[in-house]
Structures are given as structure tokens and as C-alpha cells.
mmCIF file of C-alpha atoms in Angstrom:
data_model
loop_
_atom_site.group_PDB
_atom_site.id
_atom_site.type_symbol
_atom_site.label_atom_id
_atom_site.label_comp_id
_atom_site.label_asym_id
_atom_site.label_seq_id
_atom_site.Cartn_x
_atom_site.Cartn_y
_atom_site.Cartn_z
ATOM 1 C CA UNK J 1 -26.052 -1.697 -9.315
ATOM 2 C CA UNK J 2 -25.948 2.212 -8.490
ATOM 3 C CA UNK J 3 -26.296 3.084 -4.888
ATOM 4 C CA UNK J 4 -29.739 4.887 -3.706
ATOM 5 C CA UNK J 5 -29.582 8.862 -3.652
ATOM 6 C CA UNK J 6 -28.043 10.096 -0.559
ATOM 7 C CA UNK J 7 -26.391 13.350 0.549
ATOM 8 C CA UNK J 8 -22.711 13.919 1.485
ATOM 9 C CA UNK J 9 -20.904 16.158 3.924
ATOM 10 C CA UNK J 10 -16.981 16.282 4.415
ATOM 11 C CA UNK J 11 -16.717 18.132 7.882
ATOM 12 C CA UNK J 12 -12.963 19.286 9.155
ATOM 13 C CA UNK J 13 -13.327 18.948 12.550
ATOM 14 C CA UNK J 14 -14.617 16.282 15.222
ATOM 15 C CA UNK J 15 -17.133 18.899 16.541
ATOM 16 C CA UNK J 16 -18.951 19.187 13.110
ATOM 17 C CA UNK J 17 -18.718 15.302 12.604
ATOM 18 C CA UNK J 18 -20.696 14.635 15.796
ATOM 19 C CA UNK J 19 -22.584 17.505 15.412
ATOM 20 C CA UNK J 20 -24.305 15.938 12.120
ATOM 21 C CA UNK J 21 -24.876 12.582 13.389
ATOM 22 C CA UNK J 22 -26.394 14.412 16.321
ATOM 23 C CA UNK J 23 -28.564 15.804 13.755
ATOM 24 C CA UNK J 24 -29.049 13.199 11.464
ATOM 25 C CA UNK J 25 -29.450 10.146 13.711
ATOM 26 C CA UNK J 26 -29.738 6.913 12.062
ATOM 27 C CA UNK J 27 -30.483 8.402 8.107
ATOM 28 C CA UNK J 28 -26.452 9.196 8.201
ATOM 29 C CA UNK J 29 -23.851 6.604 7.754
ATOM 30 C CA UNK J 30 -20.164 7.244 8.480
ATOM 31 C CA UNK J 31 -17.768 6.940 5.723
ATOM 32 C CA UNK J 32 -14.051 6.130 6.517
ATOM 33 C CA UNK J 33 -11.907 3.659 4.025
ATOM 34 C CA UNK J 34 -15.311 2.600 2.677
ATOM 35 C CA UNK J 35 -14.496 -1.192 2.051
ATOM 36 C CA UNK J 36 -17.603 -2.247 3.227
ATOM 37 C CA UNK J 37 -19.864 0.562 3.221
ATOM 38 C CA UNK J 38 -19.392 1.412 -0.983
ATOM 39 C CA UNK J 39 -20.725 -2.579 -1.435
ATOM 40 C CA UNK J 40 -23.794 -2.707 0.862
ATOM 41 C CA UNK J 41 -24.539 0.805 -0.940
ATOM 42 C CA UNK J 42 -24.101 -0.714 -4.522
ATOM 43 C CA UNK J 43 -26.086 -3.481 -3.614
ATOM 44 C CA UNK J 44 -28.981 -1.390 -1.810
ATOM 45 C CA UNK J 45 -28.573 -3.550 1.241
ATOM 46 C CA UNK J 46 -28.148 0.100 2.993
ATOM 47 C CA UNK J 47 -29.663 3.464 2.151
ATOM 48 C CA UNK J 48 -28.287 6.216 4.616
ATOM 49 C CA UNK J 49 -29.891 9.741 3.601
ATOM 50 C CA UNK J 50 -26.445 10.987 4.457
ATOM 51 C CA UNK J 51 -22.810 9.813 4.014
ATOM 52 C CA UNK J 52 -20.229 11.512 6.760
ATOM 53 C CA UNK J 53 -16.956 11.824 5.432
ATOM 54 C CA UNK J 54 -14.630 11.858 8.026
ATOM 55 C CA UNK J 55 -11.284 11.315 6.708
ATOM 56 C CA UNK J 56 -10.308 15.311 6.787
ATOM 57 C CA UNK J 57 -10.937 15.194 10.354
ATOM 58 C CA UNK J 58 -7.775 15.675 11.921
ATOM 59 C CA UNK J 59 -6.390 13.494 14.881
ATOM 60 C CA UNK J 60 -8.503 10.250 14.350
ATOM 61 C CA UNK J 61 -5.181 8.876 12.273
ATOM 62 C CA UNK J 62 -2.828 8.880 15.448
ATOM 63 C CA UNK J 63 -0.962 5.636 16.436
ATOM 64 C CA UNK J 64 1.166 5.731 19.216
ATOM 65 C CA UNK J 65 1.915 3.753 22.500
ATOM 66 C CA UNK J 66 0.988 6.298 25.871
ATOM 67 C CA UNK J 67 -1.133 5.966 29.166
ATOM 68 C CA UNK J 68 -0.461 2.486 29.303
ATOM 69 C CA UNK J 69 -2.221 1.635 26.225
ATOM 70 C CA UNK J 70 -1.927 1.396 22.131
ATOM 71 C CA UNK J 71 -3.960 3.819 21.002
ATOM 72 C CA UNK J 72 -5.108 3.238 17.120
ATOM 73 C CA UNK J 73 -6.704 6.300 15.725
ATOM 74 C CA UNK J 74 -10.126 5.149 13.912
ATOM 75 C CA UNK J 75 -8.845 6.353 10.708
ATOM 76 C CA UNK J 76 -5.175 4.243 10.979
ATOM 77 C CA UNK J 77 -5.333 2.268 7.393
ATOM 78 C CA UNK J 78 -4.774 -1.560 8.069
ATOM 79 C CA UNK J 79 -1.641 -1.159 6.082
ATOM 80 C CA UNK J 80 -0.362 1.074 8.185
ATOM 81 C CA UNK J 81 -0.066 -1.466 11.097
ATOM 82 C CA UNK J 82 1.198 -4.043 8.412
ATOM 83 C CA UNK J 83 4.127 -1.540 8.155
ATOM 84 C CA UNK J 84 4.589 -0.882 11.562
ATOM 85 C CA UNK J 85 8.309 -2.395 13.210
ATOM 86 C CA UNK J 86 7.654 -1.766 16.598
ATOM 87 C CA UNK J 87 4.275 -3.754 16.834
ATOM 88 C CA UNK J 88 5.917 -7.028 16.496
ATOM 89 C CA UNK J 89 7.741 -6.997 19.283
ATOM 90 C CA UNK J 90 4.741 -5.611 21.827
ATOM 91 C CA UNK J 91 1.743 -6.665 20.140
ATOM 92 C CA UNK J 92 2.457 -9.405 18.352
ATOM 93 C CA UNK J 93 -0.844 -10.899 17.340
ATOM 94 C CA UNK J 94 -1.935 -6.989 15.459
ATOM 95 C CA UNK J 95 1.511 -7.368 13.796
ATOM 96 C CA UNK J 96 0.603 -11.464 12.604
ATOM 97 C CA UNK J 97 -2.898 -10.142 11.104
ATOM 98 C CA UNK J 98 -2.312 -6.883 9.443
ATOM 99 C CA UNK J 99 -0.765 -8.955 6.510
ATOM 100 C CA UNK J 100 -3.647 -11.444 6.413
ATOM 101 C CA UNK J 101 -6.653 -8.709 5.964
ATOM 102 C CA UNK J 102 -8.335 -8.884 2.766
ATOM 103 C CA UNK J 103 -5.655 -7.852 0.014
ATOM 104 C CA UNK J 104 -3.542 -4.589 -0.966
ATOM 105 C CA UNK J 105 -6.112 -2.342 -2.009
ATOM 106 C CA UNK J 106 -8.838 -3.254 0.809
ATOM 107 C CA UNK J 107 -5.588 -2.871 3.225
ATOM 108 C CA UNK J 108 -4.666 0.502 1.348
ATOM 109 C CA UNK J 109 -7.555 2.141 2.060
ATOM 110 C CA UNK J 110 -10.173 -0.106 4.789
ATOM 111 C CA UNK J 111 -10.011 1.612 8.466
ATOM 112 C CA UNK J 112 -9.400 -0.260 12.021
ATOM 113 C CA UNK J 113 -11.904 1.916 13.697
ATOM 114 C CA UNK J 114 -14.412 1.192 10.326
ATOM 115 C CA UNK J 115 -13.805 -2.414 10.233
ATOM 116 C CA UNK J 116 -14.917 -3.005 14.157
ATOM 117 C CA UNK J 117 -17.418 -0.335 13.421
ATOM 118 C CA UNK J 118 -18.955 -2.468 10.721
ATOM 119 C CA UNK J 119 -18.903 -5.648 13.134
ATOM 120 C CA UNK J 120 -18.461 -8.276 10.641
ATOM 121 C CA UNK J 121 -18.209 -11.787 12.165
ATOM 122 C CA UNK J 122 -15.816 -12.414 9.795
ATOM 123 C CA UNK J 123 -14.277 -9.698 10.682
ATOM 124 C CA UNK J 124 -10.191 -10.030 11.373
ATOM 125 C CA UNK J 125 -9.418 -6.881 13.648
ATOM 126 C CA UNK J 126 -12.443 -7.972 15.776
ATOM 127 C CA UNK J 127 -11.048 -11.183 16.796
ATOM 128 C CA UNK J 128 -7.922 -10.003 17.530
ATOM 129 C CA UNK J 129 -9.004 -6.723 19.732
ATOM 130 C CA UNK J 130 -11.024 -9.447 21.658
ATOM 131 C CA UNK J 131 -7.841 -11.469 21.902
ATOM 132 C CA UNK J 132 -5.846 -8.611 23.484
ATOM 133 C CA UNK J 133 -8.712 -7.115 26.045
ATOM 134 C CA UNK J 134 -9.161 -3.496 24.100
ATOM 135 C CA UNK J 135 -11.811 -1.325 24.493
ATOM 136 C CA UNK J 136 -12.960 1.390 21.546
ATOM 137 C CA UNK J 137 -13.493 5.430 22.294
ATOM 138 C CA UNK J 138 -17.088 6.862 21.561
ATOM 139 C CA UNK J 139 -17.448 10.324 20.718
ATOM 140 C CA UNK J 140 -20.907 12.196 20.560
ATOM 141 C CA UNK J 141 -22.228 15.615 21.661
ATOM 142 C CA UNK J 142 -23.064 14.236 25.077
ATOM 143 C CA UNK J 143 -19.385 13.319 25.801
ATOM 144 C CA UNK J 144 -16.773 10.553 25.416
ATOM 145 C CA UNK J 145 -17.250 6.891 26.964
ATOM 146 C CA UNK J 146 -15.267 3.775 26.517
ATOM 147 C CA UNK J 147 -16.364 0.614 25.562
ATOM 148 C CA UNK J 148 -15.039 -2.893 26.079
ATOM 149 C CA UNK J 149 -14.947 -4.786 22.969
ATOM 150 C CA UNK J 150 -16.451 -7.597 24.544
ATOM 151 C CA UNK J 151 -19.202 -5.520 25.300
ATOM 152 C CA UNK J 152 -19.280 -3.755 21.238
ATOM 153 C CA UNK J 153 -20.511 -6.394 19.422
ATOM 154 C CA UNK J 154 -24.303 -7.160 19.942
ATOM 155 C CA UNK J 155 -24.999 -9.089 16.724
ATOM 156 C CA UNK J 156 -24.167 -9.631 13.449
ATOM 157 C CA UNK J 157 -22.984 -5.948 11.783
ATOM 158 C CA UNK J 158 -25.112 -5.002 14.897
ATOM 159 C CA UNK J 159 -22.964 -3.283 17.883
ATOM 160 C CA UNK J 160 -23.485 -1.180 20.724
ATOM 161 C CA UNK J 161 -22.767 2.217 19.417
ATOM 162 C CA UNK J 162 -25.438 4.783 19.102
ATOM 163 C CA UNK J 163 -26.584 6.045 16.201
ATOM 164 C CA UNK J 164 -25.065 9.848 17.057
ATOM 165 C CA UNK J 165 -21.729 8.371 18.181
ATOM 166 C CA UNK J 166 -18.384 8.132 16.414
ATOM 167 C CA UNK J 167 -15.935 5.582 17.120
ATOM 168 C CA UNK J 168 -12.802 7.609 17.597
ATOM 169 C CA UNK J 169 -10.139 5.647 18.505
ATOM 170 C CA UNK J 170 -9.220 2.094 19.817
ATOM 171 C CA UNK J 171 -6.930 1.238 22.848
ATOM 172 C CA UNK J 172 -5.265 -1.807 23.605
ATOM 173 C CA UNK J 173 -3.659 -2.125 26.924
ATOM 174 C CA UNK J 174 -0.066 -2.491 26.635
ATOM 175 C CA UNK J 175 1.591 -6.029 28.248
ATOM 176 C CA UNK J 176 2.951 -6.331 31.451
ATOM 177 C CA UNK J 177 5.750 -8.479 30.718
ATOM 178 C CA UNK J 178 7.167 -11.227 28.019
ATOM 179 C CA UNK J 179 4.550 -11.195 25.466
ATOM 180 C CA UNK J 180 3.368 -13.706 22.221
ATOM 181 C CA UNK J 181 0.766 -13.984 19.959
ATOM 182 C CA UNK J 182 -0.090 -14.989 16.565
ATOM 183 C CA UNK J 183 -3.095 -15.254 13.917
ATOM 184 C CA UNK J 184 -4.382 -17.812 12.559
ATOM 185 C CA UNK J 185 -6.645 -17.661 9.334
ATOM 186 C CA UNK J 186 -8.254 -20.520 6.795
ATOM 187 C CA UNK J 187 -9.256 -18.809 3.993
ATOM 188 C CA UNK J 188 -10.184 -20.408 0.550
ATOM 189 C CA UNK J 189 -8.140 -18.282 -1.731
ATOM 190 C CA UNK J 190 -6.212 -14.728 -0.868
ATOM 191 C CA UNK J 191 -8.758 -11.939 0.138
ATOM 192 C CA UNK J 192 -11.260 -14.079 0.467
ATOM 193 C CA UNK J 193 -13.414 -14.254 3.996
ATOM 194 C CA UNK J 194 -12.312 -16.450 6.361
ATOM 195 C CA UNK J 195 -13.666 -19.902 7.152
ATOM 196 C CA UNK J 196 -12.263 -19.542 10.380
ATOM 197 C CA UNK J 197 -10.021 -16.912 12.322
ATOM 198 C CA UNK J 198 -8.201 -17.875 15.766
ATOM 199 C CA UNK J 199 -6.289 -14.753 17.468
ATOM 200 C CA UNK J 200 -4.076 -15.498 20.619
ATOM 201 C CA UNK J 201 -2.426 -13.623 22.521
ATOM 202 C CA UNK J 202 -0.433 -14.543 25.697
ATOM 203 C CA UNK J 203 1.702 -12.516 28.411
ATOM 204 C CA UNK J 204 4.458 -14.979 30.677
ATOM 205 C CA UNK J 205 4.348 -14.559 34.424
ATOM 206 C CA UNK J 206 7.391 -16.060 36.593
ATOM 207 C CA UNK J 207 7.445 -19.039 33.347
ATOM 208 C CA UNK J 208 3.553 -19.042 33.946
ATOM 209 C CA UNK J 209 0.982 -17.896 31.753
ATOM 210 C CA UNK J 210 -0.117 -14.709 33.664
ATOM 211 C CA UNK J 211 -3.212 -13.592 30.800
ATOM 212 C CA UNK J 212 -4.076 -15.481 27.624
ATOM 213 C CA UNK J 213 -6.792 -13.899 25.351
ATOM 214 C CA UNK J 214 -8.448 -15.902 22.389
ATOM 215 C CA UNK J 215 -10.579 -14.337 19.897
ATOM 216 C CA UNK J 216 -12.037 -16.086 17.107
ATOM 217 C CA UNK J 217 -13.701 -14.810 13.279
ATOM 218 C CA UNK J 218 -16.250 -16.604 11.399
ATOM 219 C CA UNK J 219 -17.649 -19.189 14.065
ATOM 220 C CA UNK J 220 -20.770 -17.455 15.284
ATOM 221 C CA UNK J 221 -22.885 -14.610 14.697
ATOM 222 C CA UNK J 222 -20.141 -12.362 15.883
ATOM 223 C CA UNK J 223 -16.223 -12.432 16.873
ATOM 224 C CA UNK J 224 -16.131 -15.000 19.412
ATOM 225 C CA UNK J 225 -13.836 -14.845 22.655
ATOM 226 C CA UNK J 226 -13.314 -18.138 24.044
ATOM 227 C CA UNK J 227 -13.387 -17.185 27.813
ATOM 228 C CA UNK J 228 -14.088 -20.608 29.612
ATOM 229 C CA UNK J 229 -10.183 -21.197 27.788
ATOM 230 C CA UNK J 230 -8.728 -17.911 28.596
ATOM 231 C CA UNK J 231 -9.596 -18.910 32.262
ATOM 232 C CA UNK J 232 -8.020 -22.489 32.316
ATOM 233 C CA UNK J 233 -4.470 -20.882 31.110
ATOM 234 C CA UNK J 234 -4.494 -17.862 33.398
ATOM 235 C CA UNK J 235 -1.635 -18.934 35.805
ATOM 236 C CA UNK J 236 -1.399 -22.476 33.952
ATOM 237 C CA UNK J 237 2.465 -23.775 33.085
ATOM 238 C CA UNK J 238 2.716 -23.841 29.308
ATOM 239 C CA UNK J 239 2.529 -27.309 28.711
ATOM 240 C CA UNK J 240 0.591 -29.335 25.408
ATOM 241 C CA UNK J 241 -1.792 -30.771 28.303
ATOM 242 C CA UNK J 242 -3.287 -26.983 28.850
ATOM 243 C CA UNK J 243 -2.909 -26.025 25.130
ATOM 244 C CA UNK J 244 -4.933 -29.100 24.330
ATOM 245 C CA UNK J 245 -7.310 -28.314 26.906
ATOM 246 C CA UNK J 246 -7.759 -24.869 26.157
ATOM 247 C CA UNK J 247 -8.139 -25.659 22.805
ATOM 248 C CA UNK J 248 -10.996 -28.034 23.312
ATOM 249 C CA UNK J 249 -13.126 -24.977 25.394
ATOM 250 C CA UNK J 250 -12.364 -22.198 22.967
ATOM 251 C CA UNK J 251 -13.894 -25.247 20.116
ATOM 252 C CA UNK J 252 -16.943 -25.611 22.599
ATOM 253 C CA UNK J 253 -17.206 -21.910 22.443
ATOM 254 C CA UNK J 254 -17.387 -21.919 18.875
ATOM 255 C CA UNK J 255 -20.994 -21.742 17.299
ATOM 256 C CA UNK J 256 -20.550 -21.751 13.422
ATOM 257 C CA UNK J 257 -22.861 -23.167 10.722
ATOM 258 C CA UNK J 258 -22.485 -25.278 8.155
ATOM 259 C CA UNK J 259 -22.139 -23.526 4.784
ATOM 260 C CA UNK J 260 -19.818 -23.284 1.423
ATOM 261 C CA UNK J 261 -17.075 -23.149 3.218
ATOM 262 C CA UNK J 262 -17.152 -26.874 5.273
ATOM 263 C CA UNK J 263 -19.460 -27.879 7.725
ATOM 264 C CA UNK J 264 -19.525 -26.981 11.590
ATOM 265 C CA UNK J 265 -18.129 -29.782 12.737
ATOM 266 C CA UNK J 266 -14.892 -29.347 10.230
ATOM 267 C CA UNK J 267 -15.220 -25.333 11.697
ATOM 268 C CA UNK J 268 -15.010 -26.396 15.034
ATOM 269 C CA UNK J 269 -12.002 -28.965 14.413
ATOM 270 C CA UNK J 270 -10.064 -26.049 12.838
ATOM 271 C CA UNK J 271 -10.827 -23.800 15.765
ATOM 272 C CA UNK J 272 -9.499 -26.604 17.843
ATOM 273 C CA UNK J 273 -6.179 -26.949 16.141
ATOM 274 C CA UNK J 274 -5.495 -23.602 15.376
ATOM 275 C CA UNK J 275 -6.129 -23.112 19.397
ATOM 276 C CA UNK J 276 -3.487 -25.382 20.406
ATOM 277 C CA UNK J 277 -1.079 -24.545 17.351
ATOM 278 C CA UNK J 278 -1.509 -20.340 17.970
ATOM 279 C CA UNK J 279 -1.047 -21.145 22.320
ATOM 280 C CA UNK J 280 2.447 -22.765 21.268
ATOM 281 C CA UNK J 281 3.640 -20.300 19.033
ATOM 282 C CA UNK J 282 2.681 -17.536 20.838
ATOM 283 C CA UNK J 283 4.802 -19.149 24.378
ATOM 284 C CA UNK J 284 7.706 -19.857 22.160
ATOM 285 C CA UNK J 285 7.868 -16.344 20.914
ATOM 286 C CA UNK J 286 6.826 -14.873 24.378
ATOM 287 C CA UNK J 287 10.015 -17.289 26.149
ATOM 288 C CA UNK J 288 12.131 -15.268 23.287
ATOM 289 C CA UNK J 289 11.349 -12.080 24.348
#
């Protein structure tokens, strides 16, 4: 199916981006990689009277560790953090799931800032930014704010941006000390969507667990994070007896539906297991470190 008629602008700076959204409100639709964007247009599931292209806009492509954070520029290609050395040691759990998004091509050309943008509960990078605390940059003609990821998702492809803002960037505060994490994905077949996603991440404290973060994909009507569980480990020793009972409030968390893919109950089992297995990889490597 051919998309509906719409009208397309390529601006070269960020000024002129937010200036036509400012304009345009919500008839324009950003365009970055496109991997989800080019479908629901084919399919007529969206209609935008304007498509933004923003990947001439300089400085939205920037990764680089500063101020105490990762910053990820919206336009940093998931393939480029697939490539990326230095994130395996710091930011382990980015590092486990770059590999695991979609397949060469969507990872070629998809976005990080597009893909939480789009707010897919299926979505990988969500689960994981929820995992590791990060917050997104918002750009419009009325100024900058930063919002928690937590706070980003509203509903399914539904989040809290404004229909005039750009996401610009994403940060993700850098750990304090030894560091694991891991990803976790069930998938039917390569490149498929998940049946269910489980991002940890954990940061060691005097042999303690000082933070752990869990973020989960495809159990709800958006990415999950498991806080009732991230609150049982914080200062917890790493033993199987808090893994296990982590692992049982992060599946209590869990709200998926039966579908193709296996019931809920089987959904919630996995999130279980995946819980417990993810908590002890992610201490091993952390003790490592």
C-alpha cells in the first residue's frame, strides 16, 4: 500500500527543525532512521501532512561520555552502539542489546532517539534506558527540558512529548562504581518482536548491591520497570535468595496478554527467569570489573 500524500522538509539546523513543528503541530511527523514511521505510513495507520527530515541536522549524532552522563545523540544509529568498545565495560546492558535489535538493516539505519520516540512496548532501547535510570532532552521553541524515562512513556506509542518538541538527545547517568548488566530477549525467530525483553543493570557497593534497575519489553502496554524489585536489591548482598525474590516482584510487575506468542502466564514465567538469570550475570560481571 502507498502512503497518503504528505509534504516534506529537510531543514539544516535545529532552529528550523523546531521552528516547523512549532508551526505545524501535530499534522508533522519527525523522520529519523524511519524503521517504524515508513510502515505505519505504508499501511495508512498514520497520515502526517508533513514529514521533518532531520538527519542533516548537525549535532543530534554525538555520542560521548561528559557531565557525568552518556549522552546518545537522537540520531546515533543502533549499530553504532553495537560497534562501540568502550560501552561494554561502563554500560554493559546498552552494549548486551545493541546486537539483539531487530536485524542489520533496521540496526543500519533505525535511531535511539526515534525508537524511544516511537514508544513501542516492544520496544528494546526502552527497556533498557528504564533499566539504567536515563532521562531524554526535549527541544522546542520555548526551551529545553529533561525528561525521566520513567516519566516518557504514557501509553502504548503514546509518550509525553509535545507535539512541537524534538527529542534531541538521551543521557544515561554514568555508574558510580563496579558495574554489570545484561539483556535478555525471547524472540521467535531473528528480527522478530520480542515475546519478552528483561534489561538489568546493577552497580556493587562495598560487595553490596548499591542500585539495580530492571526494565522489561513486551509485558504491558508499555516498557515496564519493575520498581517494587529494584527496591528489595538496593543495598541487598548478592545472593540467589534476593535474585529469586526480586525476580518474583519484577514477574508481579509484569502485565502482558495472552497472544501468538504464549500466554501470560508462560510471559510472566519468562520474566521471572530471565530476572533471576540477568541479576546473576550482571553481579558476576560487575565482581570482574
Amino acid at each position: 500500500m502507498l502512503p497518503p500524500r504528505f509534504d516534506y522538509r529537510r531543514p539544516g539546523s535545529l532552529e528550523e527543525a523546531v521552528d516547523l513543528l512549532a508551526e505545524h503541530g501535530d499534522q508533522a511527523k519527525v523522520l529519523a532512521g524511519g524503521q517504524s514511521l515508513i510502515p505505519l505510513l505504508k499501511f495508512r495507520l498514520a497520515a502526517p501532512a508533513l514529514l521533518v527530515d532531520v538527519n542533516r541536522v548537525p549535532g543530534l549524532d554525538g555520542l560521548a561520555e561528559e557531565g557525568g552522563h552518556l549522552r546518545i545523540g537522537a540520531l546515533v544509529r543502533h549499530a553504532t552502539l553495537e560497534r562501540e568498545a568502550s560501552l561494554r565495560g561502563r554500560y554493559p546492558a546498552i552494549a548486551a542489546a545493541a546486537p539483539q535489535i531487530s536485524d542489520p538493516l533496521v540496526r543500519n539505519l533505525g535511531t535511539v532517539g526515534g525508537s524511544l520516540a516511537h514508544a513501542d512496548p516492544s520496544g528494546d532501547w526502552g527497556a533498557v534506558m528504564l533499566a539504567l535510570g536515563a532521562s531524554v532532552v526535549a527541544r522546542s521553541r520555548r526551551g529545553e527540558r529533561e525528561i525521566p524515562v520513567r516519566e516518557l512513556f504514557r501509553d502504548t506509542f503514546t509518550t509525553s512529548l509535545e507535539p512541537d518538541e524534538l527529542l534531541t538527545e538521551v543521557r544515561v547517568p554514568a555508574p558510580a562504581g563496579p558495574v554489570g548488566g545484561t539483556y535478555l530477549k525471547l524472540e521467535r525467530k531473528v528480527g522478530d518482536f520480542a515475546t519478552v525483553a528483561v534489561a538489568v543493570h546493577v552497580e556493587m557497593r562495598d560487595g553490596r548491591i548499591g542500585r539495580a534497575g530492571i526494565g522489561m519489553a513486551a509485558v504491558g502496554p508499555t516498557n515496564l520497570r519493575a520498581e517494587a524489585a529494584e527496591a528489595a536489591l538496593a543495598g541487598a548482598e548478592p545472593t540467589e535468595e534476593a535474585f529469586a525474590e526480586a525476580a518474583r516482584l519484577a514477574a508481579q510487575a509484569a502485565s502482558p496478554v495472552s497472544d501468538v506468542r504464549g500466554s501470560a502466564e508462560y510471559k510472566r514465567h519468562v520474566v521471572e527467569v530471565y530476572v533471576r538469570r540477568g541479576l546473576a550475570a550482571a553481579v558476576e560481571r560487575a565482581r570482574a570489573a
